């Protein structure tokens, strides 16, 4: 199952978060890595200021059990598949996919 974030305008720079609090219980996030599917649908790990298929990944942050990615740009009328992978203090790794729709407003 994929989750969906609200629409982002291509001219906006905005933060989008995955809240892992209820899922992790007493465990906590050590690190978060984000991936964007490229134009061929291949999950591509992104780093600061990287552009994949027209979407710019600006920076990741972790605060408590919330992993946040800041995105800019994006191609109008495109739905990007974003994956958030976290590592926890208990040595576990989890992933969640989220759709980010881009729509000119």
Short mmCIF file of C-alpha atoms in Angstrom, two decimals:
data_model
loop_
_atom_site.label_atom_id
_atom_site.label_comp_id
_atom_site.label_asym_id
_atom_site.label_seq_id
_atom_site.Cartn_x
_atom_site.Cartn_y
_atom_site.Cartn_z
CA UNK A 1 0.00 0.00 0.00
CA UNK A 2 1.28 3.43 -0.93
CA UNK A 3 0.47 6.58 1.01
CA UNK A 4 -0.17 9.93 -0.68
CA UNK A 5 1.07 13.40 0.20
CA UNK A 6 -0.87 16.53 -0.84
CA UNK A 7 -0.17 18.08 -4.25
CA UNK A 8 2.95 20.20 -4.70
CA UNK A 9 3.22 23.02 -7.24
CA UNK A 10 6.36 22.78 -9.43
CA UNK A 11 7.39 26.28 -8.26
CA UNK A 12 7.16 25.41 -4.55
CA UNK A 13 9.86 24.18 -2.24
CA UNK A 14 8.15 22.21 0.52
CA UNK A 15 8.69 19.64 3.27
CA UNK A 16 6.94 16.26 3.22
CA UNK A 17 7.09 13.95 6.24
CA UNK A 18 6.60 10.33 7.24
CA UNK A 19 5.62 9.97 10.90
CA UNK A 20 6.81 6.61 12.22
CA UNK A 21 5.81 7.26 15.87
CA UNK A 22 2.88 4.85 16.19
CA UNK A 23 4.63 2.17 14.15
CA UNK A 24 7.92 2.18 16.08
CA UNK A 25 6.59 2.28 19.65
CA UNK A 26 9.61 2.55 21.97
CA UNK A 27 12.15 2.18 19.13
CA UNK A 28 13.49 5.33 17.43
CA UNK A 29 14.98 6.46 14.13
CA UNK A 30 18.75 6.60 13.77
CA UNK A 31 18.81 7.58 10.09
CA UNK A 32 16.49 8.12 7.12
CA UNK A 33 17.27 7.69 3.43
CA UNK A 34 14.99 8.78 0.60
CA UNK A 35 14.56 7.34 -2.89
CA UNK A 36 12.74 8.66 -5.97
CA UNK A 37 11.65 6.39 -8.82
CA UNK A 38 13.33 7.53 -12.04
CA UNK A 39 11.61 7.77 -15.44
CA UNK A 40 12.01 3.98 -15.85
CA UNK A 41 10.45 3.23 -12.46
CA UNK A 42 13.80 2.32 -10.88
CA UNK A 43 14.12 3.28 -7.22
CA UNK A 44 17.03 5.74 -7.05
CA UNK A 45 18.64 6.86 -3.79
CA UNK A 46 18.80 10.66 -3.71
CA UNK A 47 21.34 12.95 -2.11
CA UNK A 48 21.26 16.68 -1.34
CA UNK A 49 20.32 18.89 -4.33
CA UNK A 50 19.96 15.89 -6.68
CA UNK A 51 17.30 15.99 -9.42
CA UNK A 52 15.63 12.74 -10.50
CA UNK A 53 13.06 12.76 -13.31
CA UNK A 54 12.54 16.51 -12.82
CA UNK A 55 12.01 16.41 -9.03
CA UNK A 56 14.68 18.00 -6.85
CA UNK A 57 15.52 16.43 -3.50
CA UNK A 58 16.89 19.27 -1.39
CA UNK A 59 17.57 17.78 2.04
CA UNK A 60 16.44 15.18 4.58
CA UNK A 61 15.88 15.71 8.30
CA UNK A 62 14.93 13.50 11.23
CA UNK A 63 13.18 14.89 14.29
CA UNK A 64 12.08 12.35 16.87
CA UNK A 65 10.34 9.62 14.90
CA UNK A 66 9.46 11.82 11.92
CA UNK A 67 11.53 11.66 8.73
CA UNK A 68 11.16 14.70 6.46
CA UNK A 69 12.27 15.36 2.89
CA UNK A 70 12.36 18.80 1.29
CA UNK A 71 11.50 18.83 -2.42
CA UNK A 72 11.62 21.49 -5.13
CA UNK A 73 10.75 21.56 -8.83
CA UNK A 74 8.82 18.62 -10.30
CA UNK A 75 7.07 18.06 -13.62
CA UNK A 76 3.46 19.21 -13.83
CA UNK A 77 0.85 16.39 -13.89
CA UNK A 78 3.40 13.82 -12.71
CA UNK A 79 3.02 11.50 -9.73
CA UNK A 80 6.36 10.66 -8.13
CA UNK A 81 6.88 7.53 -6.08
CA UNK A 82 9.01 8.40 -3.05
CA UNK A 83 10.41 5.77 -0.68
CA UNK A 84 11.50 6.55 2.87
CA UNK A 85 13.85 3.98 4.43
CA UNK A 86 14.70 4.25 8.11
CA UNK A 87 17.16 2.48 10.40
CA UNK A 88 16.32 2.22 14.09
CA UNK A 89 18.19 2.01 17.38
CA UNK A 90 17.20 -1.67 17.57
CA UNK A 91 19.00 -2.34 14.27
CA UNK A 92 15.82 -2.71 12.21
CA UNK A 93 15.19 -1.29 8.73
CA UNK A 94 11.77 -0.27 7.41
CA UNK A 95 10.50 1.29 4.18
CA UNK A 96 7.32 3.12 3.22
CA UNK A 97 6.38 4.41 -0.23
CA UNK A 98 4.49 7.67 -0.69
CA UNK A 99 3.08 9.27 -3.83
CA UNK A 100 3.86 12.96 -4.40
CA UNK A 101 1.59 14.48 -7.07
CA UNK A 102 2.81 17.62 -8.87
CA UNK A 103 0.11 19.99 -10.07
CA UNK A 104 0.38 23.58 -11.29
CA UNK A 105 -1.88 25.83 -9.19
#
